[in-house]
Amino acid sequence: MNKTVELIKEWVEFEEQHPKGSLEDFCKNFLSAKEKKQSIGKALAGSSECLFIYSLTKVINRLSKLWMYFTLDAMKPMGLTSFDEFVFLYTVHHLKSIRKKDLIYMHFIEISSGLLVIDRLINKGFLEERTDEQDKRSKQVSLTKKGNATLKVCDVALSKVAESLYGEMPEEELKLCVEYLSPLENSIAQKWNKIKRFKPVFE
């Protein structure tokens, strides 16, 4: 619509509602209406963005819970009772030896909960602990022969679970998910580390 015609139309509508209104009143009313529309537009856009973020969080959360449900069934015969136990063993296997606190915070778990996981793994004979040579107040953990053997069996079992759950999804799409979500994970992880005052030793 031509801008002049649009302006005349706005003036006619204003004059019908405010017969005694001045040109100054019309200008104020016109600008106020424009600002209101812009505010509503921004609010709707923000609401839409929040809904999208909630949807993304919901998908990630549900995938995590479903993954833990199916993997737990696969790991029970090996003596593991939570996915955290497997993740701890897997991390220690790759790092050979690590301080308890570092192992716990690397996986975004509270110290008290993480210590319970480590204690269970030690009691089951999967991990062994020793005093940290650099810091005598700290303890380091490493895998035992039993822990290594258990991890290998778990690896095979979880590969089958992964194939069952993700097998129908093309590899390129899986890589794309990792590519898009990894920066988000790193960004949020930095916030966690800042709150906990934890400086990661390993990436």
Coordinates of N, CA and C in Angstrom, one line a residue:
M1 N 0.8 -1.2 0.0 CA 0.0 0.0 0.0 C 0.9 1.3 0.0
N2 N 0.5 2.3 -0.8 CA 1.2 3.5 -0.9 C 1.3 4.2 0.5
K3 N 2.4 4.7 0.9 CA 2.6 5.3 2.2 C 1.6 6.4 2.5
T4 N 1.4 7.3 1.5 CA 0.5 8.4 1.6 C -0.9 7.9 1.9
V5 N -1.3 6.9 1.1 CA -2.7 6.3 1.3 C -2.8 5.7 2.7
E6 N -1.8 5.0 3.1 CA -1.8 4.4 4.4 C -1.9 5.4 5.5
L7 N -1.2 6.5 5.4 CA -1.2 7.6 6.4 C -2.6 8.2 6.4
I8 N -3.2 8.5 5.3 CA -4.6 9.0 5.2 C -5.6 8.1 5.9
K9 N -5.4 6.8 5.6 CA -6.3 5.8 6.2 C -6.2 5.9 7.7
E10 N -5.0 6.0 8.2 CA -4.8 6.0 9.7 C -5.4 7.3 10.3
W11 N -5.3 8.4 9.5 CA -5.9 9.7 10.0 C -7.4 9.6 10.0
V12 N -8.0 9.0 9.0 CA -9.5 8.9 8.9 C -10.0 8.1 10.1
E13 N -9.3 6.9 10.4 CA -9.7 6.1 11.6 C -9.5 6.8 12.9
F14 N -8.4 7.6 13.0 CA -8.2 8.4 14.2 C -9.3 9.5 14.4
E15 N -9.7 10.1 13.3 CA -10.6 11.2 13.3 C -12.0 10.7 13.7
E16 N -12.3 9.5 13.3 CA -13.6 8.9 13.6 C -13.7 8.6 15.1
Q17 N -12.6 8.2 15.7 CA -12.6 7.8 17.1 C -12.4 9.1 18.0
H18 N -11.7 10.1 17.4 CA -11.4 11.3 18.2 C -11.7 12.5 17.3
P19 N -13.0 12.9 17.2 CA -13.5 14.0 16.4 C -12.8 15.3 16.7
K20 N -12.4 15.5 18.0 CA -11.8 16.8 18.4 C -10.3 16.7 18.5
G21 N -9.8 15.6 18.1 CA -8.3 15.4 18.2 C -7.5 16.3 17.2
S22 N -6.4 16.8 17.7 CA -5.5 17.6 16.9 C -4.5 16.8 16.1
L23 N -3.8 17.4 15.2 CA -2.7 16.7 14.5 C -1.6 16.2 15.4
E24 N -1.3 17.0 16.4 CA -0.4 16.5 17.4 C -0.8 15.3 18.1
D25 N -2.1 15.2 18.5 CA -2.7 14.0 19.1 C -2.6 12.8 18.2
F26 N -2.9 13.1 16.9 CA -2.8 12.0 15.9 C -1.4 11.4 15.9
C27 N -0.4 12.3 15.8 CA 1.0 11.8 15.8 C 1.4 11.0 17.0
K28 N 1.0 11.5 18.2 CA 1.3 10.7 19.4 C 0.6 9.4 19.4
N29 N -0.6 9.3 19.0 CA -1.4 8.1 19.0 C -0.8 7.1 18.0
F30 N -0.4 7.7 16.8 CA 0.2 6.8 15.7 C 1.5 6.2 16.2
L31 N 2.4 7.0 16.8 CA 3.7 6.5 17.3 C 3.5 5.5 18.4
S32 N 2.5 5.7 19.3 CA 2.3 4.9 20.4 C 1.8 3.5 19.9
A33 N 0.9 3.5 18.9 CA 0.4 2.3 18.3 C 1.5 1.5 17.7
K34 N 2.4 2.1 17.0 CA 3.6 1.5 16.4 C 4.5 0.8 17.4
E35 N 4.8 1.5 18.5 CA 5.6 1.0 19.5 C 5.0 -0.2 20.2
K36 N 3.7 -0.2 20.4 CA 2.9 -1.3 21.0 C 3.0 -2.5 20.1
K37 N 2.9 -2.4 18.8 CA 3.0 -3.5 17.9 C 4.3 -4.1 17.9
Q38 N 5.4 -3.3 17.9 CA 6.7 -3.8 18.0 C 7.0 -4.5 19.3
S39 N 6.5 -4.0 20.4 CA 6.7 -4.7 21.7 C 6.0 -6.1 21.7
I40 N 4.8 -6.1 21.1 CA 4.1 -7.4 21.0 C 4.9 -8.4 20.1
G41 N 5.4 -7.9 19.0 CA 6.2 -8.7 18.1 C 7.4 -9.3 18.8
K42 N 8.1 -8.5 19.6 CA 9.3 -9.0 20.3 C 8.9 -10.0 21.3
A43 N 7.8 -9.7 22.0 CA 7.4 -10.7 23.1 C 7.0 -12.0 22.5
L44 N 6.3 -12.0 21.3 CA 6.0 -13.2 20.7 C 7.2 -14.0 20.2
A45 N 8.1 -13.2 19.6 CA 9.4 -13.8 19.1 C 10.1 -14.5 20.3
G46 N 10.2 -13.8 21.4 CA 10.9 -14.3 22.6 C 10.2 -15.6 23.1
S47 N 8.8 -15.5 23.1 CA 8.1 -16.7 23.6 C 8.3 -17.9 22.7
S48 N 8.4 -17.6 21.4 CA 8.6 -18.7 20.4 C 10.0 -19.3 20.6
E49 N 11.0 -18.4 20.9 CA 12.3 -18.9 21.1 C 12.4 -19.7 22.3
C50 N 11.7 -19.3 23.4 CA 11.7 -20.1 24.7 C 11.1 -21.5 24.4
L51 N 10.0 -21.5 23.7 CA 9.3 -22.8 23.4 C 10.3 -23.7 22.7
F52 N 11.0 -23.2 21.7 CA 12.0 -24.0 21.0 C 13.1 -24.5 21.9
I53 N 13.6 -23.7 22.8 CA 14.6 -24.1 23.7 C 14.1 -25.2 24.7
Y54 N 12.9 -25.0 25.1 CA 12.3 -26.0 26.0 C 12.1 -27.4 25.2
S55 N 11.7 -27.3 24.0 CA 11.5 -28.5 23.2 C 12.9 -29.2 23.0
L56 N 13.9 -28.4 22.7 CA 15.3 -29.0 22.6 C 15.7 -29.7 23.9
T57 N 15.5 -29.0 25.0 CA 15.9 -29.5 26.3 C 15.1 -30.8 26.6
K58 N 13.8 -30.8 26.3 CA 13.0 -32.0 26.5 C 13.5 -33.2 25.7
V59 N 13.9 -33.0 24.4 CA 14.4 -34.0 23.6 C 15.7 -34.6 24.2
I60 N 16.6 -33.7 24.5 CA 17.9 -34.2 25.1 C 17.6 -34.9 26.4
N61 N 16.8 -34.4 27.3 CA 16.5 -35.1 28.5 C 15.9 -36.5 28.4
R62 N 14.9 -36.6 27.5 CA 14.2 -37.8 27.2 C 15.2 -38.9 26.6
L63 N 16.0 -38.4 25.6 CA 17.0 -39.3 25.0 C 18.0 -39.8 26.1
S64 N 18.4 -38.9 27.0 CA 19.3 -39.4 28.0 C 18.7 -40.4 28.9
K65 N 17.4 -40.2 29.3 CA 16.7 -41.1 30.2 C 16.5 -42.5 29.5
L66 N 16.1 -42.4 28.3 CA 15.9 -43.7 27.5 C 17.2 -44.4 27.3
W67 N 18.3 -43.7 27.0 CA 19.6 -44.3 26.8 C 20.0 -45.0 28.1
M68 N 19.8 -44.4 29.3 CA 20.2 -45.0 30.6 C 19.4 -46.2 30.9
Y69 N 18.1 -46.2 30.5 CA 17.2 -47.3 30.8 C 17.7 -48.5 30.0
F70 N 18.0 -48.4 28.7 CA 18.4 -49.5 27.9 C 19.8 -50.0 28.2
T71 N 20.7 -49.1 28.5 CA 22.1 -49.5 28.8 C 22.2 -50.1 30.2
L72 N 21.3 -49.7 31.1 CA 21.4 -50.3 32.5 C 21.1 -51.8 32.4
D73 N 20.1 -52.2 31.6 CA 19.8 -53.6 31.4 C 21.0 -54.4 30.9
A74 N 21.7 -53.7 30.0 CA 22.8 -54.4 29.3 C 24.0 -54.5 30.3
M75 N 24.2 -53.6 31.2 CA 25.3 -53.6 32.1 C 25.1 -54.3 33.4
K76 N 23.9 -54.6 33.8 CA 23.6 -55.3 35.1 C 24.4 -56.6 35.2
P77 N 24.4 -57.4 34.1 CA 25.2 -58.7 34.2 C 26.6 -58.5 34.5
M78 N 27.2 -57.4 34.2 CA 28.6 -57.1 34.5 C 28.9 -56.5 35.9
G79 N 27.8 -56.3 36.6 CA 27.9 -55.8 38.0 C 27.8 -54.3 38.1
L80 N 27.5 -53.6 37.0 CA 27.3 -52.1 37.1 C 25.9 -51.8 37.3
T81 N 25.6 -50.8 38.2 CA 24.3 -50.5 38.5 C 23.8 -49.1 38.1
S82 N 24.7 -48.4 37.4 CA 24.3 -47.1 36.9 C 25.2 -46.7 35.7
F83 N 24.8 -45.8 34.8 CA 25.6 -45.4 33.7 C 26.8 -44.6 34.1
D84 N 26.6 -43.9 35.3 CA 27.8 -43.2 35.8 C 28.9 -44.1 36.1
E85 N 28.6 -45.3 36.6 CA 29.7 -46.2 36.9 C 30.5 -46.6 35.6
F86 N 29.8 -46.8 34.6 CA 30.5 -47.1 33.3 C 31.3 -45.9 32.8
V87 N 30.7 -44.7 32.9 CA 31.4 -43.5 32.4 C 32.7 -43.3 33.2
F88 N 32.6 -43.5 34.5 CA 33.8 -43.3 35.4 C 34.9 -44.3 35.0
L89 N 34.5 -45.6 34.8 CA 35.5 -46.6 34.4 C 36.1 -46.2 33.0
Y90 N 35.2 -45.8 32.1 CA 35.7 -45.4 30.7 C 36.7 -44.3 30.8
T91 N 36.4 -43.3 31.6 CA 37.3 -42.1 31.7 C 38.6 -42.5 32.4
V92 N 38.6 -43.3 33.4 CA 39.8 -43.7 34.1 C 40.7 -44.6 33.2
H93 N 40.0 -45.4 32.4 CA 40.7 -46.2 31.4 C 41.5 -45.4 30.4
H94 N 41.0 -44.3 29.9 CA 41.6 -43.5 29.0 C 42.7 -42.5 29.6
L95 N 42.5 -42.2 30.9 CA 43.4 -41.3 31.5 C 44.4 -42.0 32.4
K96 N 44.2 -43.3 32.5 CA 45.1 -44.2 33.3 C 45.0 -44.0 34.8
S97 N 45.1 -42.7 35.3 CA 45.0 -42.4 36.7 C 44.5 -41.0 36.8
I98 N 43.6 -40.7 37.8 CA 43.1 -39.4 37.9 C 42.6 -39.1 39.3
R99 N 42.7 -37.9 39.8 CA 42.2 -37.5 41.1 C 40.7 -37.7 41.2
K100 N 40.2 -38.2 42.3 CA 38.8 -38.4 42.5 C 37.9 -37.1 42.2
K101 N 38.4 -36.0 42.7 CA 37.6 -34.7 42.5 C 37.5 -34.4 41.0
D102 N 38.7 -34.6 40.3 CA 38.7 -34.3 38.9 C 37.7 -35.2 38.1
L103 N 37.7 -36.5 38.5 CA 36.9 -37.4 37.8 C 35.4 -37.1 38.0
I104 N 35.1 -36.7 39.2 CA 33.7 -36.3 39.6 C 33.2 -35.1 38.8
Y105 N 34.0 -34.0 38.9 CA 33.6 -32.7 38.3 C 33.6 -32.8 36.8
M106 N 34.4 -33.7 36.2 CA 34.4 -33.8 34.7 C 33.1 -34.2 34.2
H107 N 32.3 -34.9 35.0 CA 31.0 -35.4 34.6 C 29.9 -34.7 35.3
F108 N 30.1 -33.5 35.8 CA 29.1 -32.6 36.3 C 28.2 -33.3 37.4
I109 N 28.9 -33.9 38.3 CA 28.2 -34.6 39.4 C 28.7 -33.9 40.7
E110 N 27.8 -33.8 41.7 CA 28.1 -33.3 43.0 C 29.1 -34.2 43.7
I111 N 30.0 -33.6 44.5 CA 31.1 -34.4 45.1 C 30.5 -35.6 45.9
S112 N 29.5 -35.4 46.7 CA 28.9 -36.4 47.6 C 28.4 -37.6 46.7
S113 N 27.7 -37.3 45.6 CA 27.2 -38.4 44.8 C 28.3 -39.1 44.0
G114 N 29.3 -38.3 43.6 CA 30.4 -38.9 42.8 C 31.2 -39.8 43.7
L115 N 31.4 -39.4 45.0 CA 32.2 -40.3 45.9 C 31.5 -41.6 46.1
L116 N 30.2 -41.6 46.2 CA 29.4 -42.8 46.3 C 29.6 -43.8 45.1
V117 N 29.7 -43.2 43.9 CA 29.9 -44.0 42.7 C 31.3 -44.6 42.8
I118 N 32.3 -43.8 43.1 CA 33.7 -44.3 43.2 C 33.8 -45.4 44.2
D119 N 33.2 -45.1 45.4 CA 33.3 -46.1 46.5 C 32.7 -47.5 46.1
R120 N 31.6 -47.4 45.3 CA 30.9 -48.6 44.8 C 31.9 -49.4 43.9
L121 N 32.5 -48.6 43.0 CA 33.5 -49.2 42.0 C 34.7 -49.8 42.7
I122 N 35.1 -49.2 43.8 CA 36.3 -49.7 44.6 C 35.8 -51.0 45.3
N123 N 34.7 -51.0 45.9 CA 34.2 -52.1 46.7 C 33.9 -53.3 45.7
K124 N 33.6 -53.1 44.5 CA 33.3 -54.1 43.5 C 34.6 -54.7 42.9
G125 N 35.7 -54.0 43.2 CA 37.0 -54.4 42.7 C 37.4 -53.9 41.3
F126 N 36.6 -52.9 40.8 CA 36.8 -52.3 39.5 C 37.9 -51.2 39.5
L127 N 38.0 -50.5 40.6 CA 38.9 -49.4 40.8 C 39.8 -49.6 42.0
E128 N 41.0 -49.0 42.0 CA 41.8 -49.0 43.2 C 42.3 -47.6 43.4
E129 N 42.5 -47.2 44.7 CA 42.9 -45.9 45.0 C 44.3 -45.8 45.6
R130 N 44.9 -44.7 45.5 CA 46.2 -44.5 46.1 C 46.4 -43.0 46.4
T131 N 47.3 -42.6 47.2 CA 47.5 -41.2 47.6 C 48.2 -40.5 46.4
D132 N 47.7 -39.3 46.1 CA 48.3 -38.5 45.0 C 49.7 -38.0 45.4
E133 N 50.7 -38.3 44.6 CA 52.0 -37.9 44.9 C 52.2 -36.4 44.9
Q134 N 51.4 -35.7 44.1 CA 51.6 -34.2 44.1 C 50.8 -33.6 45.2
D135 N 49.8 -34.2 45.7 CA 49.0 -33.6 46.8 C 48.6 -34.8 47.7
K136 N 49.3 -34.9 48.8 CA 49.1 -36.0 49.8 C 47.6 -36.0 50.4
R137 N 46.9 -34.9 50.3 CA 45.5 -34.9 50.8 C 44.5 -35.5 49.9
S138 N 45.0 -35.7 48.6 CA 44.0 -36.2 47.6 C 44.3 -37.6 47.3
K139 N 43.3 -38.3 46.7 CA 43.4 -39.7 46.3 C 43.2 -39.8 44.8
Q140 N 44.0 -40.7 44.2 CA 43.9 -40.9 42.8 C 43.3 -42.3 42.6
V141 N 42.6 -42.5 41.5 CA 42.0 -43.9 41.2 C 42.5 -44.4 39.9
S142 N 42.6 -45.7 39.7 CA 43.0 -46.3 38.5 C 42.3 -47.6 38.3
L143 N 42.2 -48.1 37.1 CA 41.5 -49.4 36.9 C 42.3 -50.6 37.4
T144 N 41.6 -51.6 37.9 CA 42.1 -52.9 38.2 C 42.0 -53.8 37.0
K145 N 42.6 -55.0 37.1 CA 42.5 -55.9 36.0 C 41.0 -56.3 35.8
K146 N 40.3 -56.4 36.9 CA 38.9 -56.8 36.8 C 38.1 -55.6 36.2
G147 N 38.5 -54.4 36.5 CA 37.8 -53.2 35.9 C 38.1 -53.2 34.4
N148 N 39.3 -53.5 34.0 CA 39.6 -53.5 32.6 C 38.8 -54.5 31.8
A149 N 38.7 -55.7 32.4 CA 38.0 -56.8 31.7 C 36.5 -56.5 31.7
T150 N 36.0 -55.9 32.8 CA 34.5 -55.5 32.8 C 34.2 -54.5 31.8
L151 N 35.1 -53.5 31.6 CA 34.9 -52.4 30.7 C 34.9 -52.9 29.2
K152 N 35.7 -53.9 28.9 CA 35.7 -54.5 27.6 C 34.4 -55.2 27.2
V153 N 33.9 -55.9 28.2 CA 32.6 -56.6 28.0 C 31.5 -55.6 27.9
C154 N 31.5 -54.5 28.7 CA 30.5 -53.5 28.6 C 30.5 -52.8 27.3
D155 N 31.7 -52.6 26.8 CA 31.9 -51.9 25.5 C 31.1 -52.6 24.4
V156 N 31.3 -53.9 24.4 CA 30.6 -54.7 23.4 C 29.1 -54.7 23.6
A157 N 28.7 -54.8 24.8 CA 27.2 -54.8 25.1 C 26.6 -53.5 24.7
L158 N 27.3 -52.4 25.1 CA 26.7 -51.0 24.8 C 26.8 -50.7 23.3
S159 N 27.7 -51.3 22.6 CA 27.7 -51.1 21.1 C 26.5 -51.7 20.5
K160 N 26.1 -52.8 21.0 CA 24.8 -53.5 20.5 C 23.6 -52.6 20.9
V161 N 23.6 -52.0 22.0 CA 22.5 -51.1 22.4 C 22.4 -49.9 21.5
A162 N 23.6 -49.3 21.3 CA 23.7 -48.2 20.4 C 23.2 -48.5 19.0
E163 N 23.6 -49.6 18.5 CA 23.1 -50.0 17.2 C 21.6 -50.2 17.1
S164 N 21.1 -50.8 18.2 CA 19.6 -51.0 18.3 C 18.9 -49.7 18.3
L165 N 19.4 -48.7 19.1 CA 18.7 -47.4 19.3 C 19.0 -46.4 18.2
Y166 N 20.2 -46.4 17.7 CA 20.6 -45.3 16.7 C 20.9 -45.9 15.3
G167 N 20.8 -47.2 15.2 CA 21.2 -47.9 13.9 C 20.4 -47.3 12.7
E168 N 19.2 -46.9 12.8 CA 18.4 -46.4 11.7 C 18.8 -45.0 11.3
M169 N 19.5 -44.3 12.1 CA 19.9 -42.9 11.8 C 21.2 -42.9 11.0
P170 N 21.2 -42.2 9.9 CA 22.4 -42.1 9.0 C 23.6 -41.5 9.8
E171 N 24.8 -42.0 9.6 CA 25.9 -41.6 10.3 C 26.2 -40.1 10.2
E172 N 25.9 -39.5 9.0 CA 26.1 -38.1 8.7 C 25.2 -37.3 9.6
E173 N 24.0 -37.8 9.9 CA 23.1 -37.0 10.7 C 23.5 -37.1 12.2
L174 N 24.0 -38.2 12.6 CA 24.6 -38.3 13.9 C 25.8 -37.4 14.1
K175 N 26.6 -37.3 13.1 CA 27.8 -36.4 13.2 C 27.3 -34.9 13.3
L176 N 26.2 -34.6 12.5 CA 25.7 -33.3 12.5 C 25.2 -32.9 13.9
C177 N 24.5 -33.9 14.6 CA 24.0 -33.6 15.9 C 25.1 -33.3 16.8
V178 N 26.2 -34.1 16.8 CA 27.4 -33.8 17.6 C 28.0 -32.5 17.3
E179 N 28.1 -32.1 16.0 CA 28.7 -30.9 15.6 C 27.9 -29.7 16.1
Y180 N 26.6 -29.8 16.1 CA 25.8 -28.6 16.6 C 25.7 -28.5 18.1
L181 N 25.6 -29.7 18.7 CA 25.4 -29.7 20.2 C 26.7 -29.6 21.0
S182 N 27.8 -29.9 20.5 CA 29.1 -29.9 21.2 C 29.4 -28.5 21.7
P183 N 29.3 -27.4 20.9 CA 29.6 -26.1 21.3 C 28.7 -25.6 22.5
L184 N 27.4 -26.1 22.4 CA 26.4 -25.8 23.4 C 26.8 -26.4 24.7
E185 N 27.2 -27.7 24.6 CA 27.7 -28.4 25.8 C 28.9 -27.8 26.5
N186 N 29.9 -27.4 25.6 CA 31.1 -26.7 26.1 C 30.8 -25.4 26.8
S187 N 29.8 -24.6 26.2 CA 29.5 -23.3 26.8 C 28.8 -23.5 28.2
I188 N 27.9 -24.5 28.3 CA 27.2 -24.7 29.6 C 28.2 -25.3 30.6
A189 N 29.1 -26.1 30.1 CA 30.1 -26.8 31.0 C 30.9 -25.7 31.6
Q190 N 31.3 -24.7 30.9 CA 32.1 -23.6 31.4 C 31.4 -22.9 32.5
K191 N 30.1 -22.7 32.4 CA 29.3 -22.1 33.4 C 29.3 -22.9 34.7
W192 N 29.2 -24.3 34.5 CA 29.2 -25.2 35.7 C 30.6 -25.1 36.4
N193 N 31.7 -25.1 35.6 CA 33.0 -25.1 36.1 C 33.3 -23.8 36.9
K194 N 32.7 -22.7 36.4 CA 32.8 -21.4 37.0 C 32.1 -21.4 38.4
I195 N 30.9 -21.9 38.4 CA 30.1 -22.0 39.7 C 30.8 -22.9 40.7
K196 N 31.4 -24.0 40.2 CA 32.1 -24.9 41.1 C 33.5 -24.6 41.4
R197 N 34.0 -23.5 40.7 CA 35.4 -23.1 40.8 C 36.3 -24.3 40.4
F198 N 35.9 -25.0 39.4 CA 36.7 -26.1 39.0 C 37.5 -25.8 37.7
K199 N 38.8 -26.0 37.7 CA 39.6 -25.8 36.5 C 39.9 -27.2 35.8
P200 N 39.3 -27.5 34.7 CA 39.5 -28.8 34.0 C 40.9 -29.0 33.7
V201 N 41.4 -30.2 34.0 CA 42.8 -30.6 33.7 C 42.8 -31.3 32.3
F202 N 41.7 -32.0 32.0 CA 41.6 -32.7 30.7 C 40.4 -32.2 29.9
E203 N 40.5 -32.2 28.6 CA 39.4 -31.9 27.7 C 38.7 -33.2 27.3

